[in-house]
Amino acid sequence: MSLLDIQNCTMKFGGLTCVDSLNTHVGKDELVGMIGPNGAGKTTVFNIITGVYNPTGGDVLFKDKSVVPLKPYEVAEIGISRTFQNIRLFQSLSVRDNIRVSFVKSIKAGFFISTFHIGNYLKEEKEIEDKIDELLDIFGLLDVRDEYAVSLPYGEQRKVEIVRALATSPELLLLDEPAAGMNPTEKTELMSLIKMVKDKFKISILLIEHDMKVVMGVCERIIVLDYGKKIAEGNPENIKNDPKVIEAYLGETHH
Amino acid sequence: MKNKLLFLSSLVLVFIINLFAGNIDPYYYTILIYIGINIILASSLNLINGYTGQFSLGHAGFMAIGAYLSVSFSTYFAPFFIDTFGQGVFGNSISFIILLLIGGIAAAIAGIIVGVPSLRLKGDYLAITTLGFAEIIRVIIQSLDVVGASQGFRGAYIFENGMKAAMIPADMSSVPYVFYSVPKYTNFFWTFAFVAIIIFFISNLMSSSYGRGFLAVKDDEVAAESMGVNTTKFKVIAFVSGAFFAGIAGALYGHFNLYINPEDFNFLKSVEIVVMVILGGMGSMVGVIIAAVILTILPEFLRGIAEYRMIIYALLLIIMMLLRPQGLFGVQLRPKKKK
Ligand SMILES: Nc1ncnc2c1ncn2[C@@H]1O[C@H](COP(=O)(O)OP(=O)(O)O)[C@@H](O)[C@H]1O
Ligand SMILES: [Mg+2]
């Protein structure tokens, strides 16, 4: 049984078909890469999975239940979390407070307890703080936890986004070009970090990357999109030598 | 813990000051009370417009509901309150707490009715619905004879035959009656106790992890939703809490002024509260309090040009937007340049 099942999914905007009858899946504990040229529809797939868009056709199942009728916050509640290609950190919050937002959905203290700071309020806040620090430490961000998240360099902002998504305790993590804007060494480092996180937290990851080379090393399976269609799927070795994939990428370099 | 101690000691302080409040010149005392009421109004709107990033433009409407409902109860049901709780300091206090809660809860219910449908929609529907709502409330009150309509409301006539009215009807001029004027319950203690309560409420809520939900909604709704924040719920909570405190402020106002008129709660009043929030810096508690103080005192110096208040507010806002868009005390949120 796969964790995420995308069944014949189609997304049309007006006359434009951005995702075309896509069939694919993500299994438990899998790290899957989704690659394809710019505008191939990768981010749109994420927006469908997370309930930002309703697909115009087909279905998306998470643990055998459709996510299509769910609102984005409900998708997060059932265990799917994501990062954004164009970083969307909370600008008025520190690094740590950005991540605290991820605990809002699971916190036991509701409106009343949080107003009066009674009961287990302090204990729970302390637990949250410890979890945040643990996550920040993994990503080497402990030193900057009190800075405004948007004041950090680009690469660190991307890491904060990953930590924020991880803090919602997802079973499936969707990463949209997490290595964008980084240099090749940073990219390789980040990829092994992602793989480590996947193993440590026993989650599944679907990772979008524009650059094929970056995901080759870490992904067990790769999905290739071009003009909204899946043109190839398989292990990195096969993908690298697939003529359709080579053509899609060659075509792109000529633009 | 620190907050609780601070809160309790400020209540004690307010209580002690209240013991000496009799020595304050009545003119300054009145200004002091209005400062307190405006702090409650501005802080409660700050919850909606500042912390949660929505734009409500009808806060005076909730104040009106609180004022009219609470004052109606304290006059029309005056015999009940007097019989039940007596008129000693203690009995009056119980009566007033109930009356304040009536004002607050009525405004909160109105907040749910207005807020739930308009906050579910994406986009800036809130400004237009709240503006319309406040105007509708004012027009309704203007035509409600039971609260004096456009004449304003001073108290209730309770006739011997059981009839009750805000004015003496022509055919009842020979029937004996008792006139229950609005009781002067509001004093320094109650006003500033609620100032302390709202400060305690906001600072506690906003410092909690749960409270991050409001700030996340303000910064980025899409990201907040994706992290599991039910953005509509948080907007409604902020809006209804804000309405509740505006209702309390209205009840305090009614029981201080002892006369309320629909024009006390017109569009200008709503704008005044919005200006306090913007001037103080959206989401800055201290800034909004200082702005509320300044904008309460300022008109006292400008009595001669009171008709131009709207123009002065507009100019203040424009100058503010140009020079300090984050407000007098707001934090500059431009990312630091860092390599
Ligand atoms: N809301 C939208 N309305 C119209 N077109 C859209 C919308 N979202 C995405 N698209 C279009 O869908 C196509 C795929 O976009 P996207 O999924 O962002 O590609 P990728 O992430 O692979 O670079 C693009 O042509 C884009 O312009
Ligand atoms: Mg994209």
XYZ file of C-alpha atoms and ligand atoms in Angstrom:
622
model
C 0.000 0.000 0.000
C 1.384 3.390 -0.864
C 1.107 6.370 1.409
C 0.197 8.808 -1.334
C -1.637 7.828 -4.473
C -2.106 10.281 -7.307
C -4.745 8.864 -9.612
C -5.258 10.242 -13.085
C -4.926 13.781 -11.781
C -5.562 16.696 -14.111
C -5.351 20.413 -13.460
C -6.588 22.879 -16.040
C -6.422 26.652 -15.714
C -8.764 27.976 -18.351
C -7.562 26.355 -21.549
C -4.149 25.524 -20.153
C -3.557 21.977 -18.903
C -0.809 22.225 -16.294
C -1.049 18.686 -14.974
C -2.231 16.078 -17.422
C -3.626 12.713 -16.223
C -0.857 12.141 -13.746
C -0.578 8.730 -12.115
C 2.045 8.115 -9.491
C 2.569 7.297 -5.855
C 4.856 7.717 -2.866
C 5.434 4.717 -0.630
C 6.114 4.560 3.082
C 9.667 5.685 4.004
C 10.388 6.509 0.389
C 12.379 9.495 -0.844
C 11.034 10.309 -4.282
C 12.305 13.022 -6.573
C 10.130 14.955 -8.988
C 12.061 16.691 -11.691
C 11.259 18.522 -14.869
C 11.910 21.786 -16.682
C 10.481 25.068 -15.434
C 6.729 25.260 -15.887
C 6.366 21.483 -16.094
C 3.681 21.528 -13.402
C 5.674 20.295 -10.410
C 4.594 22.995 -7.970
C 1.032 22.629 -9.194
C 1.132 18.960 -8.148
C 2.129 20.083 -4.640
C -0.694 22.600 -4.593
C -3.142 19.853 -5.503
C -1.853 17.471 -2.848
C -2.021 20.149 -0.138
C -5.522 21.320 -0.984
C -4.544 24.733 -2.353
C -6.056 23.724 -5.706
C -8.853 21.283 -6.413
C -7.892 19.123 -9.369
C -10.211 19.409 -12.358
C -10.014 15.638 -12.752
C -8.801 12.548 -10.937
C -8.137 11.995 -7.281
C -5.379 12.128 -4.677
C -5.440 9.574 -1.886
C -3.435 9.784 1.313
C -3.600 6.583 3.324
C -6.515 5.543 1.100
C -8.539 8.672 1.823
C -9.108 11.438 -0.683
C -7.481 14.759 0.182
C -9.375 16.604 -2.536
C -12.264 17.799 -0.341
C -9.910 18.900 2.440
C -8.809 22.441 3.155
C -5.047 23.057 3.351
C -5.024 23.124 7.164
C -6.880 19.805 7.237
C -4.312 18.306 4.896
C -1.640 19.412 7.357
C -3.632 17.836 10.188
C -3.696 14.421 8.538
C 0.073 14.457 8.133
C 1.177 16.182 4.953
C 3.455 19.180 5.211
C 5.336 21.248 2.690
C 7.832 23.971 1.908
C 7.434 26.633 -0.748
C 9.515 27.296 -3.834
C 9.209 31.038 -3.249
C 10.049 31.080 0.473
C 7.049 31.949 2.640
C 8.339 32.513 6.139
C 6.404 34.612 8.643
C 8.127 37.956 8.423
C 7.229 39.371 11.797
C 8.357 36.253 13.677
C 11.722 34.995 14.823
C 13.091 31.690 13.585
C 11.833 29.925 16.674
C 8.407 31.560 16.519
C 8.061 30.627 12.872
C 8.398 27.029 13.955
C 6.093 27.456 16.949
C 3.299 28.089 14.449
C 3.579 24.440 13.410
C 2.530 23.358 16.899
C -0.696 25.369 16.850
C -2.617 22.434 15.367
C -1.457 19.872 17.921
C -1.219 21.995 21.049
C -3.448 20.912 23.928
C -3.715 24.391 25.386
C -6.509 26.101 23.511
C -7.699 29.661 23.645
C -8.618 29.572 27.320
C -5.492 27.976 28.739
C -3.276 30.096 26.507
C -4.985 33.229 27.813
C -4.649 32.399 31.471
C -1.451 30.333 31.324
C -2.961 27.742 33.619
C -2.865 23.976 33.911
C -0.085 22.364 31.931
C 0.597 25.517 29.953
C 4.197 26.034 31.018
C 5.060 22.363 30.763
C 3.697 22.131 27.257
C 5.429 25.331 26.147
C 8.690 23.931 27.464
C 8.173 20.692 25.532
C 7.520 22.637 22.368
C 10.605 24.748 22.923
C 12.742 21.660 23.396
C 11.400 20.029 20.254
C 12.078 23.199 18.291
C 15.624 23.422 19.570
C 16.231 19.794 18.727
C 15.087 20.342 15.148
C 17.028 23.585 14.802
C 20.132 21.837 16.047
C 19.886 19.178 13.342
C 19.896 21.903 10.724
C 22.602 23.965 12.423
C 20.235 26.850 13.100
C 20.353 26.948 16.887
C 22.505 30.079 16.925
C 20.043 32.106 14.894
C 16.849 30.967 16.590
C 16.039 34.423 17.971
C 16.672 36.336 14.752
C 13.875 37.339 12.429
C 13.614 34.431 10.011
C 13.489 36.731 6.989
C 16.738 38.400 8.019
C 18.703 35.190 7.424
C 20.625 34.395 4.257
C 18.657 32.600 1.574
C 20.016 29.125 2.215
C 19.230 29.298 5.914
C 15.720 30.556 5.197
C 15.137 27.427 3.120
C 16.318 25.312 6.018
C 13.987 27.132 8.416
C 11.143 26.294 6.054
C 12.098 22.626 6.157
C 12.263 22.689 9.955
C 8.889 24.453 10.108
C 7.348 21.770 7.911
C 8.996 18.977 9.913
C 7.680 20.463 13.147
C 4.119 19.662 12.128
C 5.129 15.973 12.529
C 4.193 14.950 9.005
C 4.189 11.466 7.564
C 4.724 12.911 4.133
C 6.969 15.891 3.572
C 6.795 17.824 0.309
C 9.884 19.880 -0.474
C 9.651 22.351 -3.333
C 13.149 23.067 -4.657
C 14.729 23.134 -1.188
C 18.178 23.610 -2.654
C 17.343 26.498 -4.968
C 19.814 29.354 -4.737
C 22.498 27.240 -3.097
C 25.920 26.450 -4.529
C 26.736 22.857 -5.572
C 28.478 21.947 -2.303
C 25.593 23.325 -0.218
C 23.156 21.453 -2.418
C 24.908 18.122 -1.878
C 25.100 18.765 1.848
C 21.417 19.623 2.024
C 20.456 16.485 0.114
C 22.304 14.208 2.512
C 20.750 16.145 5.397
C 17.306 15.523 3.912
C 18.043 11.840 3.553
C 19.240 11.727 7.147
C 16.071 13.471 8.359
C 13.943 11.031 6.402
C 15.585 8.071 8.113
C 15.644 9.665 11.552
C 11.985 10.671 11.585
C 10.797 7.709 9.485
C 8.843 9.852 7.054
C 8.295 9.824 3.334
C 9.539 12.683 1.215
C 8.543 13.932 -2.203
C 11.159 16.370 -3.377
C 10.953 18.723 -6.314
C 14.201 19.701 -7.909
C 14.864 21.525 -11.087
C 18.379 20.181 -11.475
C 18.470 16.461 -12.232
C 22.007 15.919 -10.934
C 21.112 17.063 -7.411
C 18.563 14.327 -6.775
C 20.382 11.495 -8.514
C 22.413 10.656 -5.432
C 19.667 10.503 -2.830
C 16.366 9.549 -4.439
C 15.312 5.955 -4.778
C 12.842 6.778 -7.499
C 12.430 9.750 -9.771
C 9.352 11.083 -11.549
C 9.915 13.266 -14.581
C 7.303 15.791 -15.644
C 7.240 17.748 -18.858
C 4.358 19.977 -19.952
C 2.223 18.480 -17.177
C 2.727 14.904 -18.338
C 4.747 12.216 -16.686
C 7.318 11.275 -19.280
C 9.370 8.876 -17.200
C 9.557 7.229 -13.806
C 12.118 4.913 -12.322
C 15.429 4.608 -10.550
C 18.089 7.302 -11.103
C 20.170 5.112 -13.433
C 17.287 4.509 -15.832
C 16.107 8.117 -15.712
C 19.557 9.431 -16.557
C 19.645 7.416 -19.760
C 16.023 7.798 -20.781
C 15.938 9.464 -24.206
C 12.682 11.321 -23.452
C 14.204 12.819 -20.319
C 17.372 13.805 -22.111
C 15.311 15.448 -24.816
C 13.170 17.403 -22.333
C 16.255 18.707 -20.596
C 18.182 19.348 -23.805
C 15.214 21.243 -25.135
C 15.294 23.401 -22.105
C 18.925 24.435 -22.368
C 18.185 25.839 -25.819
C 15.566 28.266 -24.474
C 3.477 33.815 36.507
C 5.222 37.155 36.064
C 2.241 38.365 34.057
C -0.202 37.236 36.724
C 1.696 39.076 39.472
C 1.902 42.168 37.331
C -1.788 41.942 36.605
C -2.809 41.503 40.236
C -0.551 44.301 41.439
C -1.918 46.630 38.781
C -5.444 45.821 39.966
C -4.405 46.689 43.514
C -2.761 49.880 42.277
C -5.882 50.855 40.340
C -7.944 50.175 43.451
C -5.727 52.372 45.629
C -5.668 55.229 43.122
C -9.437 54.972 42.941
C -9.640 55.710 46.685
C -8.054 59.091 46.037
C -9.790 59.728 42.741
C -12.318 61.973 44.468
C -9.625 64.628 44.716
C -9.093 64.778 40.967
C -10.582 67.776 39.192
C -13.763 66.566 37.401
C -12.546 67.784 34.028
C -9.311 65.804 34.265
C -11.171 62.857 35.761
C -13.440 62.728 32.715
C -10.460 62.818 30.370
C -8.821 60.071 32.391
C -11.876 57.825 32.036
C -12.086 58.492 28.306
C -8.407 57.645 27.994
C -9.108 54.308 29.659
C -12.112 53.578 27.452
C -10.155 54.484 24.324
C -7.266 52.255 25.375
C -9.716 49.354 25.637
C -11.219 50.203 22.252
C -7.891 50.637 20.489
C -6.314 47.557 22.056
C -9.302 45.410 21.166
C -9.209 46.618 17.566
C -5.465 46.008 17.568
C -6.234 42.353 18.175
C -8.117 42.280 14.865
C -6.322 44.829 12.698
C -2.878 44.665 14.235
C -2.099 41.162 15.403
C -4.298 39.228 12.991
C -3.943 41.543 9.983
C -7.634 41.917 9.189
C -9.225 45.291 8.549
C -12.282 46.043 10.623
C -13.763 49.470 10.133
C -16.827 49.253 12.345
C -15.587 49.038 15.896
C -17.950 51.808 17.015
C -20.834 49.511 16.048
C -19.805 46.953 18.656
C -19.289 49.725 21.167
C -22.822 50.945 20.435
C -24.296 47.502 20.980
C -22.468 47.156 24.279
C -23.462 50.625 25.435
C -27.124 50.430 24.465
C -27.735 46.924 25.702
C -25.998 47.398 28.987
C -27.631 50.777 29.655
C -31.043 49.422 28.691
C -30.663 46.656 31.230
C -29.449 48.948 33.986
C -32.446 51.256 33.526
C -35.349 49.092 32.391
C -34.428 46.415 34.905
C -33.272 48.817 37.579
C -35.881 47.576 40.114
C -34.676 44.017 39.601
C -31.016 44.920 40.144
C -31.858 47.050 43.172
C -34.069 44.364 44.737
C -31.650 41.562 44.070
C -28.262 43.090 44.843
C -29.136 46.217 46.813
C -27.382 49.523 46.316
C -24.361 49.147 48.543
C -20.859 49.225 47.079
C -20.843 45.454 46.889
C -24.307 45.136 45.342
C -23.544 47.863 42.811
C -20.342 46.086 41.890
C -22.143 42.818 41.235
C -24.807 44.616 39.210
C -22.162 46.421 37.187
C -20.129 43.295 36.456
C -23.295 41.680 35.119
C -24.138 44.760 33.067
C -20.631 44.956 31.628
C -20.777 41.293 30.666
C -24.171 41.823 29.044
C -22.636 44.574 26.905
C -19.579 42.501 26.073
C -21.428 39.292 25.283
C -24.031 41.064 23.137
C -21.254 42.673 21.113
C -19.451 39.334 20.849
C -22.600 37.664 19.499
C -22.923 40.469 16.958
C -19.256 39.811 16.171
C -20.014 36.166 15.391
C -22.945 37.119 13.168
C -20.917 39.667 11.215
C -17.552 37.951 11.381
C -18.206 34.335 10.482
C -19.629 34.925 6.997
C -17.264 37.734 6.015
C -14.085 36.219 7.446
C -14.624 32.995 5.537
C -14.298 34.844 2.267
C -10.875 35.592 0.889
C -10.133 39.235 0.231
C -10.991 42.477 1.933
C -14.667 41.974 2.569
C -14.309 42.650 6.245
C -13.706 46.391 5.920
C -16.822 46.890 3.853
C -19.090 44.592 5.901
C -18.018 46.032 9.242
C -18.435 49.567 7.944
C -21.908 48.713 6.723
C -22.718 46.866 9.922
C -21.817 49.830 12.146
C -23.926 52.173 10.033
C -26.880 49.775 10.114
C -26.643 49.495 13.905
C -26.623 53.281 14.200
C -29.612 53.672 11.890
C -31.539 50.972 13.760
C -30.874 52.664 17.108
C -31.927 55.988 15.625
C -35.336 54.544 14.930
C -35.772 52.580 18.161
C -38.075 54.560 20.429
C -37.456 52.172 23.302
C -33.920 53.607 23.611
C -34.840 57.168 22.768
C -34.207 56.910 19.005
C -32.230 59.881 17.669
C -32.969 61.854 20.853
C -30.515 59.669 22.731
C -31.092 57.668 25.879
C -30.990 58.895 29.479
C -33.032 56.344 31.339
C -36.328 54.514 31.588
C -39.716 55.639 32.795
C -41.488 52.833 34.593
C -45.164 53.624 34.987
C -47.438 52.447 37.734
C -49.437 50.368 35.270
C -46.283 48.442 34.327
C -45.547 50.289 31.078
C -41.926 51.116 30.382
C -40.579 53.703 27.945
C -37.643 55.975 27.248
C -39.930 58.980 26.879
C -43.327 59.801 28.350
C -45.970 58.952 25.751
C -48.594 61.700 25.288
C -51.506 59.577 26.529
C -49.671 58.551 29.684
C -48.960 62.027 30.996
C -51.302 61.529 33.935
C -50.039 58.096 34.975
C -47.579 58.167 37.886
C -44.105 56.863 37.099
C -40.615 56.418 38.453
C -37.717 57.569 36.272
C -34.627 55.383 36.439
C -31.684 57.331 35.089
C -28.515 55.524 34.025
C -26.627 54.687 37.216
C -23.155 56.179 37.435
C -21.292 52.935 37.910
C -18.220 53.628 35.849
C -15.317 55.017 37.807
C -11.565 54.979 37.708
C -11.382 51.512 39.200
C -13.660 49.737 36.731
C -12.246 51.512 33.713
C -8.640 50.801 34.488
C -9.346 47.338 35.825
C -10.543 46.535 32.306
C -7.516 48.274 30.824
C -5.424 45.899 32.938
C -7.569 42.922 31.909
C -7.247 43.571 28.198
C -3.493 44.130 28.467
C -3.158 40.900 30.438
C -5.380 39.092 27.939
C -3.503 40.237 24.860
C 0.013 39.859 26.211
C -0.681 36.380 27.572
C -2.436 35.162 24.468
C 0.073 36.634 22.051
C 3.064 35.230 23.886
C 1.701 31.680 23.815
C 2.383 29.159 21.074
C -1.331 29.133 20.358
C -1.161 32.901 19.910
C 1.431 32.507 17.121
C -1.543 31.436 15.028
C -2.824 35.035 14.914
C 0.524 36.473 13.846
C 0.972 33.728 11.259
C -2.398 34.616 9.749
C -1.306 38.234 9.481
C 2.021 37.419 7.828
C 1.054 34.728 5.344
C -2.287 32.955 5.227
C -1.203 30.351 2.689
C 1.826 29.337 4.726
C -0.182 29.382 7.960
C -2.830 27.064 6.493
C -0.164 24.720 5.193
C 1.254 24.435 8.708
C -2.152 23.369 9.996
C -3.476 26.719 11.213
C -7.213 27.040 10.670
C -6.949 30.648 9.564
C -10.694 31.307 9.547
C -10.963 30.128 13.139
C -8.182 32.422 14.288
C -9.655 35.392 12.467
C -13.037 34.739 14.064
C -11.515 34.368 17.542
C -9.651 37.670 17.172
C -12.694 39.402 15.768
C -15.115 38.165 18.395
C -12.707 38.885 21.282
C -12.205 42.368 19.872
C -15.959 42.867 19.637
C -16.391 41.642 23.208
C -14.017 44.235 24.613
C -15.540 46.956 22.426
C -18.887 46.041 23.989
C -17.363 46.368 27.461
C -15.938 49.753 26.482
C -19.397 50.816 25.333
C -20.945 49.713 28.631
C -18.285 51.649 30.548
C -18.939 54.699 28.398
C -22.707 54.551 28.901
C -22.432 54.250 32.663
C -20.061 57.174 32.827
C -21.643 59.637 30.436
C -25.146 58.677 31.669
C -26.471 59.735 28.296
C -25.844 57.951 25.023
C -26.687 59.082 21.538
C -26.412 57.131 18.272
C -24.037 59.830 17.018
C -21.532 58.908 19.732
C -20.922 55.738 17.733
C -20.803 57.059 14.187
C -18.265 56.421 11.462
C -15.978 59.090 12.874
C -15.657 57.107 16.108
C -14.719 53.959 14.179
C -12.132 55.907 12.208
C -10.748 57.399 15.400
C -10.110 53.914 16.787
C -8.515 52.763 13.527
C -6.241 55.811 13.572
C -5.133 54.954 17.105
C -4.136 51.492 15.960
C -2.307 52.644 12.851
C -0.613 55.516 14.617
C 0.521 53.316 17.466
C 1.825 50.658 15.118
C -0.270 47.650 14.195
C 0.359 44.905 16.682
C 2.390 47.045 19.075
C 0.597 47.057 22.410
C 2.514 49.925 24.004
C 2.343 51.985 20.827
C -1.407 51.638 20.537
C -1.895 52.562 24.199
C 0.221 55.694 23.784
C -1.632 56.590 20.588
C -4.946 56.171 22.422
C -3.739 58.531 25.162
C -2.497 61.122 22.665
C -5.612 61.013 20.510
C -7.846 61.395 23.547
C -5.994 64.409 24.887
C -5.258 66.093 21.554
C -8.864 67.081 20.719
C -9.063 68.821 24.094
C -6.400 71.243 22.894
C -8.047 71.590 19.520
C -11.570 72.274 20.674
C -11.887 75.285 18.369
C -11.315 73.189 15.287
C -13.242 70.097 16.302
C -15.120 69.990 12.987
C -11.835 69.367 11.215
C -11.014 66.225 13.164
C -11.588 63.988 10.173
C -9.180 66.077 8.092
C -6.602 66.032 10.856
C -6.868 62.239 11.125
C -6.495 61.876 7.373
C -3.413 64.101 7.380
C -1.941 62.216 10.324
C -2.399 58.945 8.470
C -0.819 60.250 5.270
C 2.185 61.695 7.107
C 2.491 58.423 8.995
C 2.400 56.309 5.836
C 5.133 58.448 4.325
C 7.454 58.731 7.292
C 6.830 55.727 9.510
C 4.622 53.127 7.847
C 5.156 50.765 10.763
C 3.544 53.263 13.171
C 5.143 55.325 15.919
C 6.174 52.287 17.914
C 5.808 49.421 15.471
C 8.819 47.339 14.543
C 10.456 47.838 11.178
C 10.106 44.499 9.467
C 12.409 45.028 6.542
C 14.868 42.132 6.478
C 18.327 43.032 7.649
C 20.913 42.873 4.919
C 23.307 40.160 5.847
C 25.956 38.292 3.958
N -3.165 29.542 -10.517
C -2.699 29.394 -11.773
N -3.386 29.947 -12.800
C -2.944 29.817 -14.071
N -1.840 29.134 -14.419
C -1.123 28.559 -13.443
C -1.508 28.656 -12.070
N -0.611 27.979 -11.329
C 0.302 27.492 -12.188
N 0.000 27.838 -13.460
C 0.731 27.465 -14.652
O 1.002 26.105 -14.588
C 2.226 25.810 -15.221
C 3.050 24.957 -14.316
O 3.518 25.746 -13.261
P 4.334 25.147 -12.038
O 3.563 24.037 -11.456
O 4.673 26.274 -11.130
O 5.636 24.604 -12.726
P 7.003 24.109 -12.088
O 6.872 24.104 -10.621
O 7.217 22.747 -12.663
O 8.060 25.044 -12.556
C 2.872 27.121 -15.594
O 2.653 27.354 -16.965
C 2.100 28.118 -14.751
O 2.046 29.355 -15.390
Mg 7.845 25.185 -9.240
